[in-house]
Short mmCIF file of C-alpha atoms in Angstrom, two decimals:
data_model
loop_
_atom_site.label_atom_id
_atom_site.label_comp_id
_atom_site.label_asym_id
_atom_site.label_seq_id
_atom_site.Cartn_x
_atom_site.Cartn_y
_atom_site.Cartn_z
CA MET K 14 -110.84 -15.06 -56.57
CA LYS K 15 -113.16 -15.47 -53.60
CA VAL K 16 -111.38 -15.11 -50.23
CA LEU K 17 -112.85 -16.82 -47.17
CA PRO K 18 -113.17 -14.71 -44.04
CA LEU K 19 -110.59 -15.44 -41.35
CA PHE K 20 -113.08 -17.07 -38.98
CA SER K 21 -114.22 -19.35 -41.82
CA LEU K 22 -110.65 -20.50 -42.47
CA VAL K 23 -110.14 -21.18 -38.78
CA ALA K 24 -113.38 -23.13 -38.63
CA LEU K 25 -112.47 -25.13 -41.73
CA CYS K 26 -109.05 -26.00 -40.32
CA LEU K 27 -110.61 -27.06 -37.06
CA ILE K 28 -113.15 -29.23 -38.87
CA LEU K 29 -110.52 -30.80 -41.11
CA GLY K 30 -108.17 -31.25 -38.18
CA TYR K 31 -110.89 -32.93 -36.13
CA SER K 32 -111.79 -35.12 -39.08
CA CYS K 33 -108.18 -36.22 -39.53
CA ALA K 34 -107.71 -36.82 -35.82
CA GLU K 35 -110.93 -38.81 -35.70
CA LYS K 36 -109.79 -40.86 -38.68
CA GLU K 37 -106.39 -41.45 -37.04
CA ALA K 38 -108.04 -42.51 -33.79
CA LYS K 39 -110.18 -45.03 -35.64
CA LYS K 40 -107.25 -46.42 -37.58
CA PRO K 41 -106.70 -49.98 -36.30
CA GLN K 42 -103.46 -50.52 -34.45
CA LYS K 43 -101.43 -53.66 -34.94
CA PRO K 44 -101.16 -55.45 -31.59
CA ASN K 45 -97.84 -56.01 -29.90
CA PHE K 46 -96.95 -59.51 -28.69
CA LEU K 47 -95.15 -60.69 -25.58
CA PHE K 48 -94.59 -64.44 -25.85
CA ILE K 49 -93.43 -65.91 -22.54
CA MET K 50 -92.30 -69.52 -22.50
CA SER K 51 -90.70 -71.40 -19.64
CA ASP K 52 -89.00 -74.78 -19.96
CA ASP K 53 -90.68 -77.85 -18.44
CA HIS K 54 -93.20 -75.81 -16.45
CA ALA K 55 -95.96 -78.23 -15.43
CA TYR K 56 -99.48 -76.84 -15.45
CA GLN K 57 -99.85 -78.41 -11.96
CA ALA K 58 -97.32 -75.82 -10.74
CA ILE K 59 -99.39 -72.78 -11.70
CA SER K 60 -101.94 -71.82 -9.07
CA ALA K 61 -104.46 -70.73 -11.71
CA TYR K 62 -104.65 -74.44 -12.57
CA SER K 63 -104.08 -75.85 -9.07
CA ASP K 64 -102.84 -74.20 -5.89
CA HIS K 65 -101.84 -77.37 -4.03
CA LEU K 66 -98.11 -76.87 -4.65
CA ILE K 67 -97.33 -73.19 -5.19
CA GLN K 68 -98.84 -69.74 -5.54
CA THR K 69 -98.00 -67.96 -8.82
CA PRO K 70 -99.84 -64.64 -8.51
CA ASN K 71 -98.20 -62.95 -11.50
CA ILE K 72 -98.82 -65.73 -14.00
CA ASP K 73 -102.33 -66.01 -12.53
CA ARG K 74 -102.95 -62.39 -13.53
CA LEU K 75 -103.07 -63.55 -17.14
CA ALA K 76 -105.87 -65.98 -16.27
CA LYS K 77 -107.80 -63.36 -14.32
CA GLU K 78 -107.40 -60.77 -17.06
CA GLY K 79 -107.57 -63.15 -20.02
CA MET K 80 -108.14 -66.79 -20.96
CA LEU K 81 -106.88 -70.03 -19.40
CA PHE K 82 -106.82 -73.16 -21.59
CA ARG K 83 -107.43 -76.46 -19.77
CA ASN K 84 -106.88 -78.73 -22.78
CA ALA K 85 -103.77 -77.18 -24.31
CA SER K 86 -101.22 -79.75 -25.42
CA VAL K 87 -98.09 -80.33 -27.47
CA THR K 88 -97.49 -82.44 -30.55
CA ASN K 89 -94.23 -83.96 -29.24
CA SER K 90 -93.33 -83.63 -25.57
CA ILE K 91 -89.66 -82.74 -25.66
CA CYS K 92 -87.88 -79.38 -25.69
CA ALA K 93 -86.34 -78.64 -29.09
CA PRO K 94 -89.08 -80.34 -31.16
CA SER K 95 -91.73 -78.38 -29.31
CA ARG K 96 -89.96 -75.11 -30.04
CA ALA K 97 -89.57 -76.04 -33.71
CA THR K 98 -93.30 -76.76 -33.93
CA ILE K 99 -94.13 -73.41 -32.34
CA LEU K 100 -91.86 -71.50 -34.70
CA THR K 101 -92.99 -73.24 -37.91
CA GLY K 102 -96.61 -74.16 -37.19
CA LYS K 103 -95.79 -77.68 -38.42
CA HIS K 104 -95.46 -81.12 -36.87
CA THR K 105 -91.94 -82.28 -36.13
CA HIS K 106 -91.93 -84.92 -38.87
CA ILE K 107 -92.36 -82.03 -41.32
CA ASN K 108 -89.85 -79.53 -39.86
CA GLY K 109 -87.28 -82.29 -39.20
CA LYS K 110 -86.77 -81.63 -35.49
CA ILE K 111 -88.26 -84.92 -34.30
CA ASP K 112 -86.02 -85.09 -31.21
CA ASN K 113 -83.21 -83.20 -29.51
CA HIS K 114 -80.61 -84.76 -31.84
CA ASN K 115 -81.93 -84.80 -35.42
CA PRO K 116 -81.35 -81.47 -37.21
CA PHE K 117 -83.98 -78.83 -37.84
CA ASP K 118 -84.76 -78.22 -41.50
CA THR K 119 -83.32 -74.74 -41.88
CA THR K 120 -85.24 -74.14 -45.11
CA GLN K 121 -88.42 -73.94 -43.02
CA VAL K 122 -89.95 -70.48 -42.69
CA THR K 123 -90.56 -69.43 -39.08
CA PHE K 124 -93.30 -67.07 -38.00
CA PRO K 125 -90.82 -64.42 -36.68
CA GLN K 126 -89.51 -64.10 -40.25
CA ILE K 127 -93.03 -63.39 -41.44
CA PHE K 128 -93.60 -60.83 -38.67
CA GLN K 129 -90.31 -59.14 -39.45
CA LYS K 130 -91.17 -58.93 -43.14
CA ALA K 131 -94.55 -57.43 -42.24
CA GLY K 132 -92.91 -54.54 -40.38
CA TYR K 133 -92.79 -55.84 -36.84
CA GLN K 134 -89.73 -55.30 -34.68
CA THR K 135 -88.73 -58.70 -33.31
CA ALA K 136 -86.49 -59.85 -30.47
CA MET K 137 -85.65 -63.07 -28.61
CA PHE K 138 -84.04 -63.42 -25.18
CA GLY K 139 -83.41 -66.63 -23.27
CA LYS K 140 -83.53 -70.28 -24.25
CA LEU K 141 -84.06 -71.32 -27.88
CA HIS K 142 -82.28 -74.71 -27.50
CA PHE K 143 -81.42 -75.30 -31.15
CA GLY K 144 -79.45 -73.20 -33.61
CA ASN K 145 -77.20 -70.29 -32.78
CA ASN K 146 -78.67 -67.74 -35.15
CA PRO K 147 -82.46 -67.52 -34.84
CA LYS K 148 -84.16 -66.42 -38.03
CA GLY K 149 -86.43 -63.43 -38.21
CA VAL K 150 -85.29 -61.58 -35.09
CA ASP K 151 -83.77 -58.11 -35.08
CA ASP K 152 -82.09 -58.59 -31.72
CA PHE K 153 -81.29 -61.68 -29.65
CA MET K 154 -79.31 -63.04 -26.73
CA ILE K 155 -79.81 -66.78 -26.35
CA LEU K 156 -78.39 -69.50 -24.16
CA PRO K 157 -76.18 -72.08 -25.88
CA GLY K 158 -78.06 -75.39 -25.70
CA GLN K 159 -79.54 -75.93 -22.24
CA GLY K 160 -77.61 -73.04 -20.73
CA HIS K 161 -76.70 -72.51 -17.08
CA TYR K 162 -78.55 -71.13 -14.07
CA ILE K 163 -75.59 -69.35 -12.48
CA ASN K 164 -73.49 -66.79 -14.39
CA PRO K 165 -74.83 -68.05 -17.75
CA ASP K 166 -73.19 -67.75 -21.14
CA PHE K 167 -75.12 -66.13 -24.00
CA ILE K 168 -74.85 -66.13 -27.76
CA THR K 169 -75.36 -62.66 -29.22
CA GLN K 170 -75.08 -61.00 -32.60
CA LYS K 171 -71.80 -59.49 -31.42
CA GLY K 172 -70.32 -62.72 -30.05
CA ASP K 173 -70.51 -64.85 -26.92
CA THR K 174 -70.61 -63.32 -23.46
CA THR K 175 -70.98 -64.41 -19.83
CA ILE K 176 -73.20 -62.42 -17.48
CA THR K 177 -72.94 -62.52 -13.70
CA GLY K 178 -76.16 -63.34 -11.91
CA TYR K 179 -79.10 -65.73 -11.91
CA VAL K 180 -80.42 -66.75 -15.32
CA THR K 181 -84.12 -65.98 -14.75
CA ASP K 182 -83.33 -62.46 -13.56
CA ILE K 183 -80.85 -61.88 -16.39
CA ILE K 184 -83.25 -62.95 -19.16
CA THR K 185 -85.83 -60.60 -17.67
CA ASP K 186 -83.32 -57.74 -17.44
CA MET K 187 -82.48 -58.21 -21.12
CA SER K 188 -86.12 -58.20 -22.13
CA LEU K 189 -86.92 -55.10 -20.09
CA GLU K 190 -83.88 -53.28 -21.42
CA TRP K 191 -84.99 -54.04 -24.97
CA LEU K 192 -88.52 -52.80 -24.27
CA ASP K 193 -87.25 -49.66 -22.58
CA LYS K 194 -84.24 -48.66 -24.65
CA LYS K 195 -84.05 -50.60 -27.92
CA ARG K 196 -87.66 -50.85 -29.02
CA ASP K 197 -88.78 -48.61 -31.87
CA SER K 198 -91.99 -47.04 -30.57
CA ASP K 199 -93.15 -46.39 -34.15
CA LYS K 200 -93.32 -50.12 -34.87
CA PRO K 201 -95.39 -52.93 -33.36
CA PHE K 202 -93.22 -55.52 -31.63
CA PHE K 203 -93.02 -59.25 -31.11
CA LEU K 204 -90.87 -60.08 -28.08
CA MET K 205 -90.00 -63.69 -27.24
CA TYR K 206 -89.11 -63.89 -23.53
CA LEU K 207 -87.93 -67.47 -23.01
CA HIS K 208 -86.96 -68.88 -19.62
CA LYS K 209 -84.54 -71.73 -18.96
CA ALA K 210 -86.21 -72.46 -15.63
CA PRO K 211 -87.49 -74.78 -14.35
CA HIS K 212 -85.48 -77.22 -16.48
CA ARG K 213 -83.37 -79.90 -14.80
CA PRO K 214 -81.20 -79.66 -12.64
CA TRP K 215 -83.58 -77.18 -10.97
CA TRP K 216 -81.27 -74.63 -9.34
CA PRO K 217 -83.24 -71.90 -7.55
CA ARG K 218 -81.71 -68.51 -6.82
CA ALA K 219 -79.94 -68.65 -3.44
CA ASP K 220 -82.69 -66.85 -1.49
CA LYS K 221 -85.38 -69.10 -3.00
CA PHE K 222 -83.17 -72.12 -2.34
CA LYS K 223 -83.03 -71.20 1.34
CA GLU K 224 -86.77 -70.53 1.50
CA TYR K 225 -87.98 -73.62 -0.35
CA THR K 226 -85.73 -76.16 1.41
CA GLN K 227 -87.82 -75.39 4.51
CA LYS K 228 -91.08 -76.34 2.77
CA THR K 229 -92.90 -79.68 2.65
CA PHE K 230 -95.26 -80.52 -0.20
CA PRO K 231 -98.27 -82.86 -0.51
CA LEU K 232 -97.59 -86.21 -2.15
CA PRO K 233 -99.19 -87.08 -5.52
CA GLU K 234 -101.87 -89.76 -5.28
CA THR K 235 -100.02 -91.85 -7.85
CA LEU K 236 -96.50 -91.48 -6.42
CA PHE K 237 -96.23 -95.23 -5.79
CA ASP K 238 -97.84 -96.36 -9.04
CA ASP K 239 -96.76 -99.90 -9.99
CA TYR K 240 -97.95 -99.62 -13.63
CA SER K 241 -99.83 -102.92 -13.25
CA ASN K 242 -102.66 -101.88 -15.58
CA ARG K 243 -100.43 -100.34 -18.25
CA GLY K 244 -98.22 -101.69 -21.01
CA THR K 245 -94.49 -102.19 -21.44
CA ALA K 246 -93.70 -98.51 -22.05
CA ALA K 247 -94.76 -97.32 -18.59
CA LYS K 248 -93.06 -100.27 -16.90
CA THR K 249 -89.69 -99.75 -18.61
CA ALA K 250 -89.38 -95.95 -18.68
CA GLU K 251 -86.36 -94.66 -16.76
CA MET K 252 -87.69 -91.62 -14.95
CA ASN K 253 -88.56 -92.98 -11.53
CA LEU K 254 -87.66 -90.68 -8.65
CA LEU K 255 -86.10 -93.39 -6.53
CA TYR K 256 -84.26 -95.38 -9.17
CA HIS K 257 -83.32 -92.78 -11.80
CA MET K 258 -83.14 -89.32 -10.18
CA GLN K 259 -79.44 -88.75 -9.56
CA TYR K 260 -78.23 -88.01 -6.04
CA SER K 261 -75.72 -85.34 -6.95
CA HIS K 262 -76.96 -83.83 -10.21
CA ASP K 263 -80.58 -83.66 -9.07
CA SER K 264 -80.80 -83.90 -5.26
CA LYS K 265 -77.65 -81.80 -4.66
CA ILE K 266 -75.71 -84.39 -2.66
CA PHE K 267 -71.96 -83.82 -2.80
CA PRO K 268 -69.88 -86.72 -4.18
CA GLU K 269 -67.76 -86.59 -1.02
CA THR K 270 -70.91 -87.15 1.06
CA LEU K 271 -71.72 -90.26 -0.94
CA GLU K 272 -68.12 -91.45 -0.65
CA ALA K 273 -68.07 -90.91 3.12
CA MET K 274 -71.25 -92.95 3.42
CA GLY K 275 -69.61 -95.86 1.62
CA GLY K 276 -72.12 -95.80 -1.22
CA VAL K 277 -75.90 -95.58 -1.06
CA GLU K 278 -78.77 -97.73 -2.22
CA PRO K 279 -80.39 -97.89 -4.64
CA LEU K 280 -77.52 -97.32 -7.01
CA VAL K 281 -78.41 -94.68 -9.62
CA GLU K 282 -76.42 -94.66 -12.84
CA GLY K 283 -75.01 -91.43 -14.20
CA SER K 284 -72.56 -88.71 -13.16
CA GLN K 285 -72.65 -87.98 -9.44
CA ALA K 286 -70.34 -84.93 -9.63
CA ASP K 287 -72.70 -82.69 -11.58
CA VAL K 288 -73.76 -80.75 -8.48
CA TYR K 289 -70.55 -78.80 -9.00
CA ASN K 290 -71.40 -77.84 -12.60
CA GLU K 291 -73.58 -74.99 -11.38
CA PHE K 292 -72.04 -74.42 -7.92
CA ASN K 293 -68.53 -73.90 -9.32
CA ARG K 294 -69.78 -71.36 -11.84
CA GLY K 295 -70.50 -69.03 -8.95
CA ASN K 296 -68.05 -66.45 -7.69
CA GLU K 297 -66.98 -66.58 -4.05
CA GLU K 298 -69.91 -64.49 -2.88
CA GLN K 299 -72.43 -66.66 -4.75
CA ARG K 300 -70.88 -69.91 -3.49
CA ASN K 301 -70.98 -68.61 0.05
CA GLU K 302 -74.72 -68.04 -0.32
CA TYR K 303 -75.35 -71.58 -1.55
CA LYS K 304 -72.89 -73.52 0.60
CA PRO K 305 -74.74 -73.42 3.98
CA ILE K 306 -77.96 -74.62 2.31
CA LEU K 307 -76.16 -77.39 0.44
CA ASP K 308 -74.43 -78.41 3.67
CA SER K 309 -77.75 -78.68 5.49
CA ILE K 310 -79.19 -80.84 2.68
CA ASN K 311 -76.16 -83.12 2.77
CA LEU K 312 -76.25 -83.44 6.56
CA ASP K 313 -79.93 -84.35 6.45
CA PHE K 314 -79.26 -86.95 3.75
CA LYS K 315 -76.29 -88.47 5.59
CA GLU K 316 -78.21 -88.80 8.85
CA LYS K 317 -81.52 -90.05 7.47
CA TRP K 318 -80.88 -92.05 4.30
CA PRO K 319 -79.43 -95.27 5.79
CA LYS K 320 -82.43 -95.58 8.14
CA LEU K 321 -85.15 -95.02 5.54
CA THR K 322 -87.30 -97.63 3.85
CA ASP K 323 -87.58 -97.50 0.05
CA LYS K 324 -90.94 -95.78 0.40
CA GLU K 325 -89.44 -93.16 2.72
CA LYS K 326 -86.50 -92.68 0.35
CA MET K 327 -88.95 -92.01 -2.48
CA ILE K 328 -90.66 -89.38 -0.35
CA TRP K 329 -87.32 -87.80 0.61
CA LYS K 330 -86.34 -87.51 -3.05
CA TYR K 331 -89.77 -86.15 -3.97
CA GLN K 332 -89.53 -83.38 -1.37
CA ARG K 333 -86.02 -82.41 -2.51
CA TYR K 334 -87.24 -82.37 -6.11
CA MET K 335 -90.21 -80.15 -5.34
CA GLN K 336 -88.15 -77.77 -3.21
CA ASP K 337 -85.77 -77.07 -6.10
CA TYR K 338 -88.28 -77.24 -8.94
CA LEU K 339 -90.84 -74.97 -7.27
CA GLY K 340 -88.16 -72.63 -5.95
CA SER K 341 -87.07 -72.14 -9.57
CA ILE K 342 -90.65 -71.42 -10.62
CA SER K 343 -91.08 -68.85 -7.87
CA SER K 344 -88.38 -66.73 -9.55
CA VAL K 345 -90.08 -67.15 -12.93
CA ASP K 346 -93.33 -65.86 -11.45
CA ASP K 347 -91.60 -62.89 -9.78
CA ASN K 348 -89.95 -61.92 -13.04
CA VAL K 349 -93.11 -62.31 -15.11
CA GLY K 350 -94.59 -59.80 -12.68
CA ARG K 351 -91.76 -57.37 -13.42
CA VAL K 352 -92.49 -57.49 -17.14
CA LEU K 353 -96.27 -57.23 -16.75
CA ASP K 354 -95.76 -54.23 -14.46
CA TYR K 355 -93.57 -52.61 -17.11
CA LEU K 356 -96.32 -52.97 -19.70
CA ASP K 357 -98.84 -51.45 -17.29
CA ASN K 358 -96.60 -48.56 -16.26
CA ASN K 359 -95.60 -47.63 -19.80
CA GLY K 360 -98.95 -47.66 -21.55
CA LEU K 361 -98.30 -50.88 -23.44
CA ALA K 362 -100.65 -53.32 -21.74
CA GLU K 363 -103.82 -52.35 -23.61
CA ASN K 364 -102.41 -53.14 -27.03
CA THR K 365 -100.19 -56.10 -26.18
CA ILE K 366 -101.20 -59.74 -26.47
CA VAL K 367 -99.43 -61.61 -23.67
CA VAL K 368 -99.03 -65.40 -23.91
CA TYR K 369 -97.66 -67.64 -21.15
CA THR K 370 -96.89 -71.25 -21.95
CA SER K 371 -94.24 -73.96 -21.62
CA ASP K 372 -92.58 -76.17 -24.19
CA GLN K 373 -94.48 -79.14 -22.69
CA GLY K 374 -95.79 -80.50 -19.43
CA PHE K 375 -93.77 -82.26 -16.74
CA TYR K 376 -94.16 -84.98 -14.12
CA LEU K 377 -94.09 -83.76 -10.55
CA GLY K 378 -93.98 -87.19 -8.97
CA GLU K 379 -97.17 -88.44 -10.61
CA HIS K 380 -96.76 -92.14 -11.41
CA GLY K 381 -93.47 -91.91 -9.51
CA TRP K 382 -91.90 -89.95 -12.36
CA PHE K 383 -90.01 -86.81 -13.29
CA ASP K 384 -89.41 -85.58 -16.88
CA LYS K 385 -91.98 -85.74 -19.72
CA ARG K 386 -92.11 -87.47 -23.21
CA PHE K 387 -95.28 -89.53 -22.80
CA ILE K 388 -98.70 -88.87 -24.31
CA TYR K 389 -100.05 -89.16 -20.74
CA ASP K 390 -101.56 -85.92 -19.45
CA GLU K 391 -98.88 -84.53 -17.14
CA SER K 392 -96.45 -84.59 -20.06
CA PHE K 393 -98.77 -84.03 -23.00
CA LYS K 394 -100.72 -81.10 -21.56
CA THR K 395 -99.08 -77.71 -21.25
CA PRO K 396 -100.06 -74.47 -19.55
CA LEU K 397 -101.52 -71.83 -21.86
CA LEU K 398 -102.76 -68.44 -20.69
CA ILE K 399 -103.48 -65.52 -23.05
CA ARG K 400 -104.38 -61.93 -22.22
CA TRP K 401 -105.65 -59.56 -24.91
CA PRO K 402 -107.39 -56.50 -23.43
CA ASN K 403 -110.70 -55.52 -25.05
CA GLU K 404 -110.71 -58.71 -27.12
CA ILE K 405 -110.61 -61.62 -24.64
CA LYS K 406 -113.21 -61.56 -21.91
CA PRO K 407 -111.35 -61.54 -18.54
CA GLY K 408 -111.51 -64.68 -16.45
CA THR K 409 -112.46 -66.98 -19.34
CA THR K 410 -111.71 -70.71 -19.17
CA GLU K 411 -111.50 -72.66 -22.44
CA GLU K 412 -111.93 -76.45 -22.61
CA GLU K 413 -111.37 -77.01 -26.36
CA MET K 414 -108.47 -79.13 -27.64
CA VAL K 415 -105.69 -76.79 -28.75
CA GLN K 416 -101.99 -77.34 -29.42
CA ASN K 417 -98.69 -75.51 -29.71
CA LEU K 418 -99.10 -76.30 -33.43
CA ASP K 419 -101.72 -73.53 -33.47
CA PHE K 420 -99.65 -70.69 -32.07
CA ALA K 421 -98.06 -69.40 -35.29
CA GLN K 422 -101.32 -69.12 -37.20
CA THR K 423 -103.04 -67.51 -34.20
CA PHE K 424 -100.36 -64.84 -33.88
CA LEU K 425 -100.38 -64.12 -37.60
CA GLU K 426 -104.17 -63.73 -37.76
CA ALA K 427 -104.18 -61.49 -34.68
CA ALA K 428 -101.60 -59.30 -36.44
CA GLN K 429 -103.65 -59.32 -39.67
CA ILE K 430 -100.86 -61.10 -41.54
CA SER K 431 -101.56 -63.91 -43.98
CA ALA K 432 -100.28 -67.30 -42.86
CA PRO K 433 -98.48 -69.67 -45.26
CA THR K 434 -100.81 -72.34 -46.60
CA ASP K 435 -98.46 -75.16 -45.54
CA MET K 436 -98.82 -74.42 -41.81
CA GLN K 437 -100.69 -77.26 -40.13
CA GLY K 438 -102.33 -75.66 -37.11
CA GLU K 439 -105.60 -73.81 -36.67
CA SER K 440 -105.88 -70.21 -35.53
CA LEU K 441 -107.30 -69.88 -32.02
CA MET K 442 -108.96 -66.59 -32.91
CA PRO K 443 -112.54 -67.94 -32.77
CA LEU K 444 -111.92 -69.13 -29.21
CA LEU K 445 -110.18 -65.92 -28.19
CA LYS K 446 -113.09 -63.90 -29.56
CA GLY K 447 -115.65 -66.06 -27.78
CA ASP K 448 -117.00 -67.57 -30.98
CA GLY K 449 -116.56 -71.25 -30.18
CA ALA K 450 -119.19 -72.24 -32.75
CA LYS K 451 -116.55 -71.64 -35.42
CA TRP K 452 -114.13 -74.11 -33.77
CA ASN K 453 -114.63 -77.64 -35.07
CA ARG K 454 -111.60 -79.65 -33.91
CA GLU K 455 -112.53 -82.89 -32.13
CA ALA K 456 -109.10 -84.49 -31.75
CA VAL K 457 -105.37 -83.74 -31.75
CA TYR K 458 -102.41 -85.79 -32.98
CA TYR K 459 -99.26 -86.64 -31.01
CA HIS K 460 -95.98 -88.35 -31.98
CA TYR K 461 -92.88 -88.97 -29.84
CA TYR K 462 -89.63 -90.27 -31.38
CA GLU K 463 -86.60 -90.09 -29.05
CA TYR K 464 -85.97 -93.79 -28.33
CA PRO K 465 -83.73 -95.51 -27.46
CA SER K 466 -82.36 -92.58 -25.51
CA VAL K 467 -82.32 -90.93 -22.11
CA HIS K 468 -85.33 -91.98 -19.97
CA MET K 469 -86.12 -94.78 -22.44
CA VAL K 470 -89.68 -93.72 -23.28
CA LYS K 471 -90.73 -95.80 -26.26
CA ARG K 472 -91.72 -94.29 -29.59
CA HIS K 473 -95.45 -93.76 -29.89
CA TYR K 474 -98.12 -91.80 -31.67
CA GLY K 475 -101.74 -91.28 -30.83
CA ILE K 476 -105.02 -89.42 -30.94
CA VAL K 477 -106.56 -87.50 -28.05
CA THR K 478 -110.12 -86.25 -27.70
CA LYS K 479 -111.83 -84.75 -24.67
CA GLU K 480 -113.15 -88.20 -23.80
CA TYR K 481 -110.45 -90.67 -24.87
CA LYS K 482 -106.78 -91.20 -25.58
CA LEU K 483 -105.53 -93.92 -27.94
CA ALA K 484 -101.79 -94.52 -28.31
CA HIS K 485 -99.71 -96.92 -30.39
CA PHE K 486 -96.26 -97.82 -29.00
CA TYR K 487 -93.94 -99.15 -31.72
CA TYR K 488 -90.33 -99.84 -32.79
CA ASP K 489 -89.36 -102.65 -30.39
CA VAL K 490 -92.94 -103.35 -29.27
CA ASP K 491 -96.35 -103.28 -30.93
CA GLU K 492 -98.75 -102.26 -28.18
CA TRP K 493 -101.89 -100.16 -27.99
CA GLU K 494 -103.28 -98.27 -25.02
CA LEU K 495 -106.69 -96.66 -24.54
CA TYR K 496 -107.66 -94.40 -21.66
CA ASP K 497 -111.09 -93.14 -20.70
CA ARG K 498 -110.23 -89.56 -19.79
CA LYS K 499 -113.55 -88.92 -18.05
CA LYS K 500 -113.73 -92.06 -15.91
CA ASP K 501 -109.97 -92.44 -15.41
CA PRO K 502 -108.43 -88.92 -15.40
CA LYS K 503 -105.21 -90.15 -13.77
CA GLU K 504 -104.76 -92.69 -16.60
CA MET K 505 -104.20 -95.72 -14.40
CA ASN K 506 -106.09 -98.31 -16.45
CA ASN K 507 -105.48 -99.26 -20.06
CA VAL K 508 -108.89 -100.39 -21.39
CA TYR K 509 -107.77 -101.19 -24.94
CA ASP K 510 -108.65 -104.89 -24.54
CA ASP K 511 -111.86 -104.28 -22.62
CA PRO K 512 -114.79 -105.52 -24.81
CA ALA K 513 -116.89 -102.61 -23.56
CA TYR K 514 -114.57 -100.25 -25.47
CA ALA K 515 -114.30 -102.27 -28.70
CA GLU K 516 -116.38 -99.83 -30.73
CA ILE K 517 -114.45 -96.85 -29.31
CA VAL K 518 -111.16 -98.50 -30.32
CA LYS K 519 -112.44 -99.10 -33.84
CA GLU K 520 -113.69 -95.53 -34.20
CA LEU K 521 -110.52 -93.94 -32.81
CA LYS K 522 -108.24 -96.09 -34.96
CA GLY K 523 -110.11 -94.85 -38.00
CA LYS K 524 -109.81 -91.23 -36.90
CA LEU K 525 -106.12 -91.72 -36.05
CA ALA K 526 -105.47 -93.03 -39.55
CA GLU K 527 -107.22 -89.95 -40.95
CA LEU K 528 -105.09 -87.63 -38.81
CA ARG K 529 -101.90 -89.31 -39.99
CA VAL K 530 -102.97 -88.65 -43.58
CA LYS K 531 -104.07 -85.08 -42.77
CA TYR K 532 -100.75 -84.22 -41.15
CA LYS K 533 -98.71 -86.17 -43.73
CA ASP K 534 -97.33 -88.70 -41.27
CA SER K 535 -96.90 -92.35 -42.23
CA LYS K 536 -95.26 -95.72 -41.57
CA GLU K 537 -92.68 -94.82 -44.22
CA LEU K 538 -91.71 -91.69 -42.25
CA ASP K 539 -91.60 -93.70 -39.02
CA ASP K 540 -89.09 -96.07 -40.65
CA LYS K 541 -87.11 -93.19 -42.14
CA TYR K 542 -86.69 -91.48 -38.78
CA ILE K 543 -85.78 -94.75 -37.06
CA GLU K 544 -82.90 -95.17 -39.48
CA GLN K 545 -81.93 -91.51 -39.33
CA SER K 546 -81.85 -91.54 -35.52
CA LYS K 547 -79.28 -94.33 -35.50
CA LYS K 548 -76.74 -91.74 -36.67
CA TYR K 549 -77.09 -89.65 -33.52
#
């Protein structure tokens, strides 16, 4: 037997060791995912989109270091249906969650289940909004339903619990604790970090409440829209700041203030005692922080309201709305910064895809409204920012039409996991990789169902391209609306009956019919869900 000299053995080991190390270094790593979603966060309230209302430096980091989508949208602008679409990669008429009342089809496979099966460690913290036992997650703590801002309750695998503090901070604490202490460093992870804020009734943390009640915000150009060039749906929706935003629940006016004033005009229907729903959840220390601010708001209201014109009352309500809504967002931005800093400081940022989005858009006084639901831009469009180091070119802006329908397939392709063939979205990978030539979508499909219900936005479906938006309002009306998105970006003028747009109407109706076939939607399904909704 031939024996190698000692130096030859050492050299061989070094060579083999180097070869193995080199091979290991070249072995592709599965990316981690941090999916951040807030609730009702309007793109207008992210300074990367527009800085006229608020600065959001931490969320903006994702735009500076990644990609910002300017034409991201939802398939159905309401909370639970949007989340069901994200989880399944299917339109709501397929997954069953057409509104906040009809049940989700629990036989549907969600993308976290697929990630879990593929070896990812999965976790969910915050607001899911439907179901108490999310599928495909190894660890979770979720709010029951809408949840609370102050001392919130949580559903966990070990039972329900109440945690003292402010909900945005708590959800972040949970997520950071999981990353730091519960995560298996030998596995890639998919963490869903889901904020309740800034959902109605918009309760900022006490320090933000104090800060933001001192601020004044610019008025939207369309605040006093009279809907004269729109159809029945816009004229009859119940989301006007003056006539439908509740004094107590929304503007934080105590019932005893209203009683002492002998009633106020205009009369707004709904519970006026809801201001105490959050306030009374606080302990004595927390209530003492909020009380002086609430007192100052109530004093201002009592002194000013009887002397104001309707226009001035609208402005007063708008400012109160923005103070609370934007104060809530300020805490979201602070906490997003905490999590991004953790990734940076623990060597995770380079191999983690970070997504920031919301479950839909939201009206911040545009057209005189709050809430969402419509196919109109402020509701239909949603913020979407994605950072993927070494893959997405920093500071990129993308104008293509994308939807929350696309998220599941995008995540699966990025993780090199095969997507189920019945998912209905399109992977955003060509756009993320800068290969837009491979993206061929010209239009997206939208369908809203929750009517008659809160805010009374009529049922409608439609098609949206970069240039136009065609919508059909149905059920108790049969009306069509067409908007020229280039010439009329604020969507003030319905040009459906304008002869100059006759050919556009014909073309878009044909494409809309094709999309309804493509996505397996139909008049028969419309009728089915109308009947089904009568049960709820």
